[in-house]
PDB file of C-alpha atoms in Angstrom:
ATOM      1  CA  MET D 117      -8.583 -19.460 -51.926  1.00 44.00           C
ATOM      2  CA  ARG D 118     -10.025 -17.193 -49.268  1.00 46.00           C
ATOM      3  CA  LEU D 119      -6.555 -15.875 -48.406  1.00 47.00           C
ATOM      4  CA  LYS D 120      -5.815 -15.022 -52.093  1.00 45.00           C
ATOM      5  CA  SER D 121      -9.093 -13.181 -52.378  1.00 44.00           C
ATOM      6  CA  PHE D 122      -8.267 -11.189 -49.242  1.00 41.00           C
ATOM      7  CA  THR D 123      -4.814 -10.389 -50.666  1.00 43.00           C
ATOM      8  CA  ARG D 124      -6.318  -9.025 -53.851  1.00 42.00           C
ATOM      9  CA  ARG D 125      -8.586  -6.769 -51.832  1.00 45.00           C
ATOM     10  CA  LEU D 126      -5.555  -5.408 -50.025  1.00 44.00           C
ATOM     11  CA  GLY D 127      -4.247  -4.344 -53.439  1.00 46.00           C
ATOM     12  CA  ARG D 128      -0.631  -5.513 -53.376  1.00 49.00           C
ATOM     13  CA  PRO D 129       1.345  -8.639 -52.393  1.00 47.00           C
ATOM     14  CA  GLY D 130       3.268  -6.749 -49.736  1.00 49.00           C
ATOM     15  CA  SER D 131       0.076  -6.225 -47.792  1.00 49.00           C
ATOM     16  CA  LEU D 132       0.052  -9.949 -46.931  1.00 49.00           C
ATOM     17  CA  LEU D 133       3.226  -9.368 -44.946  1.00 47.00           C
ATOM     18  CA  GLY D 134       1.450  -6.557 -43.168  1.00 49.00           C
ATOM     19  CA  LEU D 135      -1.374  -8.938 -42.269  1.00 48.00           C
ATOM     20  CA  VAL D 136       1.084 -11.500 -40.913  1.00 45.00           C
ATOM     21  CA  LEU D 137       2.811  -8.851 -38.810  1.00 50.00           C
ATOM     22  CA  PHE D 138      -0.550  -7.605 -37.563  1.00 50.00           C
ATOM     23  CA  LEU D 139      -1.373 -11.108 -36.340  1.00 50.00           C
ATOM     24  CA  VAL D 140       2.076 -11.882 -34.904  1.00 51.00           C
ATOM     25  CA  LEU D 141       2.920  -8.633 -33.103  1.00 54.00           C
ATOM     26  CA  PRO D 142       0.243  -8.982 -30.367  1.00 55.00           C
ATOM     27  CA  ALA D 143       1.629 -12.407 -29.505  1.00 53.00           C
ATOM     28  CA  ILE D 144       5.128 -10.926 -29.281  1.00 52.00           C
ATOM     29  CA  ALA D 145       3.826  -8.119 -27.078  1.00 52.00           C
ATOM     30  CA  GLN D 146       2.297 -10.632 -24.676  1.00 57.00           C
ATOM     31  CA  ASN D 147       5.639 -12.387 -24.277  1.00 61.00           C
ATOM     32  CA  LYS D 148       7.777  -9.275 -23.902  1.00 61.00           C
ATOM     33  CA  PRO D 149       9.937  -9.059 -20.762  1.00 60.00           C
ATOM     34  CA  PRO D 150       8.504  -7.230 -17.721  1.00 58.00           C
ATOM     35  CA  LYS D 151       9.017  -3.484 -17.455  1.00 67.00           C
ATOM     36  CA  ARG D 152      12.013  -2.220 -15.542  1.00 64.00           C
ATOM     37  CA  ASP D 153       9.796  -0.964 -12.701  1.00 69.00           C
ATOM     38  CA  ASP D 154       8.277  -4.435 -12.352  1.00 88.00           C
ATOM     39  CA  ARG D 155      11.696  -6.093 -12.304  1.00 94.00           C
ATOM     40  CA  GLU D 156      12.938  -3.657  -9.671  1.00 95.00           C
ATOM     41  CA  MET D 157       9.869  -4.200  -7.525  1.00 96.00           C
ATOM     42  CA  ASP D 158      10.403  -7.956  -7.743  1.00 96.00           C
ATOM     43  CA  ARG D 159      14.026  -7.401  -6.758  1.00 96.00           C
ATOM     44  CA  VAL D 160      13.096  -5.360  -3.691  1.00 97.00           C
ATOM     45  CA  GLN D 161      10.426  -7.873  -2.684  1.00 97.00           C
ATOM     46  CA  ALA D 162      13.009 -10.651  -2.919  1.00 98.00           C
ATOM     47  CA  MET D 163      15.289  -8.603  -0.655  1.00 98.00           C
ATOM     48  CA  ILE D 164      12.455  -8.198   1.860  1.00 98.00           C
ATOM     49  CA  THR D 165      11.826 -11.940   1.864  1.00 98.00           C
ATOM     50  CA  GLN D 166      15.509 -12.686   2.464  1.00 98.00           C
ATOM     51  CA  ALA D 167      15.791 -10.045   5.188  1.00 97.00           C
ATOM     52  CA  LYS D 168      12.776 -11.502   6.980  1.00 97.00           C
ATOM     53  CA  LYS D 169      14.203 -15.015   6.736  1.00 97.00           C
ATOM     54  CA  GLU D 170      17.559 -13.977   8.192  1.00 97.00           C
ATOM     55  CA  ALA D 171      15.875 -12.014  10.990  1.00 96.00           C
ATOM     56  CA  GLU D 172      13.727 -15.000  11.960  1.00 96.00           C
ATOM     57  CA  GLU D 173      16.736 -17.307  11.986  1.00 97.00           C
ATOM     58  CA  PHE D 174      18.682 -14.835  14.131  1.00 96.00           C
ATOM     59  CA  SER D 175      15.818 -14.552  16.622  1.00 94.00           C
ATOM     60  CA  LYS D 176      15.428 -18.329  16.840  1.00 95.00           C
ATOM     61  CA  SER D 177      19.124 -18.597  17.715  1.00 94.00           C
ATOM     62  CA  GLY D 178      18.603 -16.258  20.678  1.00 94.00           C
ATOM     63  CA  GLY D 179      19.548 -12.952  19.078  1.00 92.00           C
ATOM     64  CA  LYS D 180      17.981  -9.755  20.415  1.00 92.00           C
ATOM     65  CA  ALA D 181      16.409  -6.921  18.405  1.00 89.00           C
ATOM     66  CA  ASP D 182      19.070  -4.407  19.437  1.00 87.00           C
ATOM     67  CA  ASP D 183      22.021  -6.772  18.901  1.00 92.00           C
ATOM     68  CA  ALA D 184      24.765  -5.076  16.856  1.00 91.00           C
ATOM     69  CA  LYS D 185      25.032  -8.235  14.747  1.00 94.00           C
ATOM     70  CA  HIS D 186      21.334  -8.425  13.971  1.00 96.00           C
ATOM     71  CA  PRO D 187      20.774  -8.844  10.204  1.00 97.00           C
ATOM     72  CA  ASN D 188      18.209  -6.050  10.357  1.00 97.00           C
ATOM     73  CA  LEU D 189      21.076  -3.579  10.506  1.00 97.00           C
ATOM     74  CA  LYS D 190      22.732  -5.041   7.429  1.00 97.00           C
ATOM     75  CA  TRP D 191      19.487  -4.992   5.508  1.00 98.00           C
ATOM     76  CA  ALA D 192      18.574  -1.493   6.640  1.00 98.00           C
ATOM     77  CA  ALA D 193      21.835  -0.298   5.127  1.00 98.00           C
ATOM     78  CA  THR D 194      21.218  -2.374   2.000  1.00 98.00           C
ATOM     79  CA  PHE D 195      17.750  -0.933   1.437  1.00 98.00           C
ATOM     80  CA  TRP D 196      19.036   2.582   2.008  1.00 98.00           C
ATOM     81  CA  ARG D 197      21.826   2.107  -0.526  1.00 98.00           C
ATOM     82  CA  TYR D 198      19.188   0.920  -2.980  1.00 98.00           C
ATOM     83  CA  ARG D 199      17.253   4.125  -2.346  1.00 97.00           C
ATOM     84  CA  LEU D 200      20.286   6.275  -3.066  1.00 97.00           C
ATOM     85  CA  LYS D 201      21.114   4.329  -6.225  1.00 96.00           C
ATOM     86  CA  HIS D 202      17.556   4.191  -7.641  1.00 95.00           C
ATOM     87  CA  PRO D 203      15.783   7.435  -6.760  1.00 92.00           C
ATOM     88  CA  GLY D 204      12.233   8.211  -7.747  1.00 90.00           C
ATOM     89  CA  THR D 205      10.767   4.755  -8.460  1.00 94.00           C
ATOM     90  CA  PRO D 206       7.919   2.799  -6.830  1.00 95.00           C
ATOM     91  CA  ALA D 207      10.437   0.159  -5.749  1.00 97.00           C
ATOM     92  CA  THR D 208      12.456   2.883  -4.031  1.00 97.00           C
ATOM     93  CA  VAL D 209       9.417   3.855  -1.957  1.00 97.00           C
ATOM     94  CA  VAL D 210       9.214   0.283  -0.685  1.00 97.00           C
ATOM     95  CA  ALA D 211      12.971   0.096  -0.059  1.00 98.00           C
ATOM     96  CA  THR D 212      12.941   3.388   1.849  1.00 98.00           C
ATOM     97  CA  THR D 213      10.085   2.253   4.061  1.00 98.00           C
ATOM     98  CA  GLN D 214      11.829  -1.047   4.752  1.00 98.00           C
ATOM     99  CA  ALA D 215      15.112   0.635   5.688  1.00 98.00           C
ATOM    100  CA  LEU D 216      13.424   2.865   8.253  1.00 98.00           C
ATOM    101  CA  THR D 217      11.200   0.052   9.539  1.00 98.00           C
ATOM    102  CA  LEU D 218      14.248  -2.104  10.247  1.00 98.00           C
ATOM    103  CA  LEU D 219      15.933   0.749  12.104  1.00 97.00           C
ATOM    104  CA  ASN D 220      12.816   1.085  14.236  1.00 97.00           C
ATOM    105  CA  ARG D 221      12.821  -2.652  14.956  1.00 96.00           C
ATOM    106  CA  SER D 222      16.448  -2.322  16.008  1.00 96.00           C
ATOM    107  CA  ASN D 223      15.498   0.529  18.389  1.00 95.00           C
ATOM    108  CA  LEU D 224      17.769   2.921  16.505  1.00 97.00           C
ATOM    109  CA  ILE D 225      15.279   5.767  16.665  1.00 97.00           C
ATOM    110  CA  SER D 226      17.918   8.487  16.351  1.00 97.00           C
ATOM    111  CA  ASP D 227      19.295   6.910  13.158  1.00 97.00           C
ATOM    112  CA  LEU D 228      15.751   6.544  11.875  1.00 98.00           C
ATOM    113  CA  GLN D 229      15.028  10.231  12.419  1.00 98.00           C
ATOM    114  CA  THR D 230      18.335  11.297  10.894  1.00 98.00           C
ATOM    115  CA  LYS D 231      17.553   9.415   7.694  1.00 98.00           C
ATOM    116  CA  ALA D 232      13.963  10.659   7.656  1.00 98.00           C
ATOM    117  CA  ASP D 233      15.323  14.208   7.817  1.00 98.00           C
ATOM    118  CA  THR D 234      16.998  13.667   4.435  1.00 97.00           C
ATOM    119  CA  LEU D 235      13.667  13.000   2.695  1.00 97.00           C
ATOM    120  CA  ARG D 236      12.246  15.942   0.801  1.00 95.00           C
ATOM    121  CA  LEU D 237       8.673  16.835   1.660  1.00 94.00           C
ATOM    122  CA  ASP D 238       7.632  15.911  -1.883  1.00 94.00           C
ATOM    123  CA  ASP D 239       9.103  12.408  -1.604  1.00 96.00           C
ATOM    124  CA  PRO D 240       6.340   9.849  -2.369  1.00 96.00           C
ATOM    125  CA  ALA D 241       7.749   7.574   0.340  1.00 97.00           C
ATOM    126  CA  TRP D 242       6.240   9.807   3.017  1.00 97.00           C
ATOM    127  CA  GLU D 243       2.803   8.228   2.748  1.00 95.00           C
ATOM    128  CA  GLN D 244       4.321   5.043   4.219  1.00 96.00           C
ATOM    129  CA  VAL D 245       7.238   6.524   6.164  1.00 98.00           C
ATOM    130  CA  ILE D 246       4.964   8.666   8.336  1.00 97.00           C
ATOM    131  CA  ASN D 247       3.459   5.444   9.634  1.00 96.00           C
ATOM    132  CA  VAL D 248       6.913   4.131  10.564  1.00 98.00           C
ATOM    133  CA  LEU D 249       7.473   7.320  12.565  1.00 98.00           C
ATOM    134  CA  LEU D 250       4.167   6.725  14.331  1.00 97.00           C
ATOM    135  CA  PHE D 251       5.235   3.231  15.376  1.00 97.00           C
ATOM    136  CA  ALA D 252       8.548   4.620  16.633  1.00 97.00           C
ATOM    137  CA  SER D 253       6.722   7.300  18.635  1.00 97.00           C
ATOM    138  CA  ILE D 254       4.401   4.743  20.213  1.00 96.00           C
ATOM    139  CA  LYS D 255       7.435   2.678  21.203  1.00 95.00           C
ATOM    140  CA  THR D 256       9.267   5.613  22.822  1.00 96.00           C
ATOM    141  CA  LYS D 257       6.118   7.460  23.960  1.00 96.00           C
ATOM    142  CA  ASP D 258       7.679  10.602  22.482  1.00 97.00           C
ATOM    143  CA  TYR D 259       5.539  12.164  19.745  1.00 97.00           C
ATOM    144  CA  SER D 260       7.347  15.471  19.285  1.00 97.00           C
ATOM    145  CA  TYR D 261       9.390  14.463  16.213  1.00 98.00           C
ATOM    146  CA  LEU D 262       6.425  12.765  14.567  1.00 98.00           C
ATOM    147  CA  LEU D 263       4.147  15.755  15.115  1.00 98.00           C
ATOM    148  CA  SER D 264       6.682  18.220  13.714  1.00 97.00           C
ATOM    149  CA  LYS D 265       7.178  16.126  10.569  1.00 97.00           C
ATOM    150  CA  ALA D 266       3.480  15.451  10.097  1.00 97.00           C
ATOM    151  CA  GLU D 267       2.572  19.117  10.476  1.00 97.00           C
ATOM    152  CA  ALA D 268       5.263  20.073   7.951  1.00 97.00           C
ATOM    153  CA  LEU D 269       3.841  17.564   5.483  1.00 97.00           C
ATOM    154  CA  THR D 270       0.285  18.873   5.909  1.00 96.00           C
ATOM    155  CA  GLN D 271       1.576  22.302   4.944  1.00 95.00           C
ATOM    156  CA  SER D 272       4.174  21.586   2.255  1.00 95.00           C
ATOM    157  CA  ALA D 273       3.613  18.146   0.711  1.00 95.00           C
ATOM    158  CA  ILE D 274       2.415  18.202  -2.902  1.00 93.00           C
ATOM    159  CA  ASP D 275       0.608  14.872  -3.005  1.00 95.00           C
ATOM    160  CA  GLN D 276      -2.878  15.168  -1.465  1.00 95.00           C
ATOM    161  CA  LYS D 277      -2.710  11.571  -0.251  1.00 95.00           C
ATOM    162  CA  ILE D 278       0.406  12.395   1.755  1.00 97.00           C
ATOM    163  CA  LYS D 279      -1.201  15.535   3.176  1.00 97.00           C
ATOM    164  CA  ALA D 280      -4.274  13.524   4.174  1.00 97.00           C
ATOM    165  CA  ARG D 281      -2.141  10.756   5.701  1.00 97.00           C
ATOM    166  CA  ALA D 282      -0.078  13.291   7.633  1.00 98.00           C
ATOM    167  CA  ARG D 283      -3.144  15.051   9.088  1.00 98.00           C
ATOM    168  CA  PHE D 284      -4.651  11.685   9.984  1.00 98.00           C
ATOM    169  CA  THR D 285      -1.396  10.727  11.720  1.00 98.00           C
ATOM    170  CA  VAL D 286      -1.481  13.931  13.773  1.00 98.00           C
ATOM    171  CA  GLY D 287      -4.882  12.819  14.999  1.00 98.00           C
ATOM    172  CA  GLU D 288      -3.574   9.352  15.809  1.00 97.00           C
ATOM    173  CA  ALA D 289      -0.605  10.798  17.699  1.00 97.00           C
ATOM    174  CA  TYR D 290      -2.804  12.985  19.903  1.00 97.00           C
ATOM    175  CA  TRP D 291      -5.143  10.056  20.494  1.00 96.00           C
ATOM    176  CA  LYS D 292      -2.234   7.886  21.623  1.00 96.00           C
ATOM    177  CA  LYS D 293      -1.105  10.707  23.914  1.00 94.00           C
ATOM    178  CA  GLY D 294      -4.546  10.771  25.511  1.00 93.00           C
ATOM    179  CA  ASP D 295      -5.506  14.191  24.125  1.00 96.00           C
ATOM    180  CA  THR D 296      -8.845  13.145  22.669  1.00 94.00           C
ATOM    181  CA  GLU D 297      -9.973  16.720  21.947  1.00 96.00           C
ATOM    182  CA  GLN D 298      -6.988  17.442  19.664  1.00 97.00           C
ATOM    183  CA  ALA D 299      -7.384  14.002  18.127  1.00 97.00           C
ATOM    184  CA  ARG D 300     -11.049  14.702  17.343  1.00 97.00           C
ATOM    185  CA  ILE D 301     -10.229  18.095  15.823  1.00 98.00           C
ATOM    186  CA  ASN D 302      -7.604  16.615  13.512  1.00 98.00           C
ATOM    187  CA  PHE D 303      -9.792  13.698  12.456  1.00 98.00           C
ATOM    188  CA  GLN D 304     -12.613  16.125  11.683  1.00 98.00           C
ATOM    189  CA  THR D 305     -10.155  18.145   9.593  1.00 98.00           C
ATOM    190  CA  VAL D 306      -9.367  15.038   7.562  1.00 98.00           C
ATOM    191  CA  VAL D 307     -13.083  14.443   6.970  1.00 97.00           C
ATOM    192  CA  ALA D 308     -13.635  18.066   5.899  1.00 98.00           C
ATOM    193  CA  GLN D 309     -10.536  18.599   3.765  1.00 97.00           C
ATOM    194  CA  TYR D 310     -10.100  15.154   2.191  1.00 97.00           C
ATOM    195  CA  PRO D 311     -13.621  13.801   1.613  1.00 96.00           C
ATOM    196  CA  ASN D 312     -14.203  10.561  -0.287  1.00 93.00           C
ATOM    197  CA  THR D 313     -10.802   9.154   0.701  1.00 95.00           C
ATOM    198  CA  PRO D 314     -10.000   6.083   2.816  1.00 95.00           C
ATOM    199  CA  TYR D 315      -8.429   8.408   5.393  1.00 97.00           C
ATOM    200  CA  ALA D 316     -11.637  10.442   5.688  1.00 97.00           C
ATOM    201  CA  GLU D 317     -13.689   7.287   6.107  1.00 96.00           C
ATOM    202  CA  GLU D 318     -11.450   5.984   8.889  1.00 97.00           C
ATOM    203  CA  ALA D 319     -11.221   9.414  10.513  1.00 97.00           C
ATOM    204  CA  GLU D 320     -15.019   9.632  10.634  1.00 96.00           C
ATOM    205  CA  GLY D 321     -15.141   6.305  12.433  1.00 95.00           C
ATOM    206  CA  ASN D 322     -12.504   7.499  14.894  1.00 96.00           C
ATOM    207  CA  VAL D 323     -14.525  10.630  15.654  1.00 96.00           C
ATOM    208  CA  ARG D 324     -17.560   8.498  16.460  1.00 93.00           C
ATOM    209  CA  GLU D 325     -15.457   6.300  18.735  1.00 92.00           C
ATOM    210  CA  ILE D 326     -14.011   9.307  20.550  1.00 93.00           C
ATOM    211  CA  GLU D 327     -17.411  10.910  21.026  1.00 90.00           C
ATOM    212  CA  LEU D 328     -19.457   7.822  21.856  1.00 86.00           C
ATOM    213  CA  LEU D 329     -17.287   4.893  22.933  1.00 78.00           C
ATOM    214  CA  ASN D 330     -14.895   6.158  25.591  1.00 73.00           C
ATOM    215  CA  VAL D 331     -14.705   4.292  28.896  1.00 75.00           C
ATOM    216  CA  GLY D 332     -17.241   5.714  31.340  1.00 75.00           C
ATOM    217  CA  GLN D 333     -19.532   7.164  28.678  1.00 73.00           C
ATOM    218  CA  PRO D 334     -23.122   5.952  28.305  1.00 76.00           C
ATOM    219  CA  ALA D 335     -23.353   3.346  25.559  1.00 74.00           C
ATOM    220  CA  PRO D 336     -25.033   4.617  22.381  1.00 76.00           C
ATOM    221  CA  GLN D 337     -28.646   3.505  22.088  1.00 79.00           C
ATOM    222  CA  PHE D 338     -29.622   1.113  19.333  1.00 79.00           C
ATOM    223  CA  ASP D 339     -32.735  -0.573  18.018  1.00 85.00           C
ATOM    224  CA  HIS D 340     -32.379  -3.606  15.775  1.00 85.00           C
ATOM    225  CA  THR D 341     -34.041  -6.856  14.818  1.00 89.00           C
ATOM    226  CA  THR D 342     -32.605 -10.238  15.746  1.00 86.00           C
ATOM    227  CA  ILE D 343     -31.989 -12.977  13.191  1.00 87.00           C
ATOM    228  CA  ASN D 344     -35.307 -14.450  14.347  1.00 88.00           C
ATOM    229  CA  GLY D 345     -37.150 -11.222  13.570  1.00 89.00           C
ATOM    230  CA  ASP D 346     -37.652 -10.132  17.174  1.00 88.00           C
ATOM    231  CA  PRO D 347     -37.146  -6.460  18.137  1.00 88.00           C
ATOM    232  CA  LEU D 348     -34.053  -5.700  20.213  1.00 86.00           C
ATOM    233  CA  SER D 349     -33.004  -2.440  21.851  1.00 86.00           C
ATOM    234  CA  LEU D 350     -30.365  -1.470  24.373  1.00 82.00           C
ATOM    235  CA  ALA D 351     -33.010   0.330  26.457  1.00 83.00           C
ATOM    236  CA  GLY D 352     -34.611  -3.040  27.142  1.00 83.00           C
ATOM    237  CA  PHE D 353     -31.533  -4.081  29.113  1.00 84.00           C
ATOM    238  CA  LYS D 354     -31.539  -1.075  31.439  1.00 83.00           C
ATOM    239  CA  GLY D 355     -30.206  -2.051  34.872  1.00 84.00           C
ATOM    240  CA  LYS D 356     -28.522  -5.170  33.564  1.00 85.00           C
ATOM    241  CA  ILE D 357     -24.907  -5.888  32.629  1.00 86.00           C
ATOM    242  CA  VAL D 358     -24.586  -6.121  28.860  1.00 82.00           C
ATOM    243  CA  VAL D 359     -21.586  -7.536  27.058  1.00 82.00           C
ATOM    244  CA  LEU D 360     -21.243  -6.493  23.398  1.00 72.00           C
ATOM    245  CA  LYS D 361     -19.115  -8.671  21.163  1.00 77.00           C
ATOM    246  CA  PHE D 362     -17.864  -7.084  17.930  1.00 72.00           C
ATOM    247  CA  TRP D 363     -16.610  -9.247  15.102  1.00 73.00           C
ATOM    248  CA  GLY D 364     -16.081  -9.059  11.394  1.00 68.00           C
ATOM    249  CA  THR D 365     -14.795 -10.959   8.396  1.00 71.00           C
ATOM    250  CA  TYR D 366     -12.099  -9.644   6.057  1.00 57.00           C
TER     251      TYR D 366
END
């Protein structure tokens, strides 16, 4: 009886069909298949899982990282083909990063750099790829290629996150090289030019570490209260050996 009364208020019998569709369509929407981007991301993640499994099995059998038969080489080529076939998607960013990461693990730094040279400076993959180049530079202790790419990105990249990541990486590269002054300058640039970003927050912490926590520097003074409520200061330990233990939960 209630339904008939509601139908009369709608004004015509056909409106009941509209009500039914209104109730049914949200349920259909909830059960619709995943978007293409989601399916492609799942596909790439499945590829990563398989590549990792094959690499672990190869290593357990005695295979070396730079072995020509290492599955990393096969998968690096596979991920790169995916990039060429599916440009401009979030899944492609992941595939690109994986391809270059596997080349780095295989010690094929020249091949890694050659492929990185094909990426346009507006490619969204750079936010992750620049980190792969950093790892490669640390491995070879040669930062020239990384610094040239990172500086180019700070000047010409469109995405502000990529520009911030590139400038931060320049700071990291100089820090790894032992040039703490250039590292400090670049980290301070990140703080000034990209405030309120994760990169600025980390860069600020790095500046403090460079300025206050280098080996041979006086330890920064502190005054705190213990868990028992007693006052505690570093000055109270003057002349004694003090061991500081840092820990955290994540």
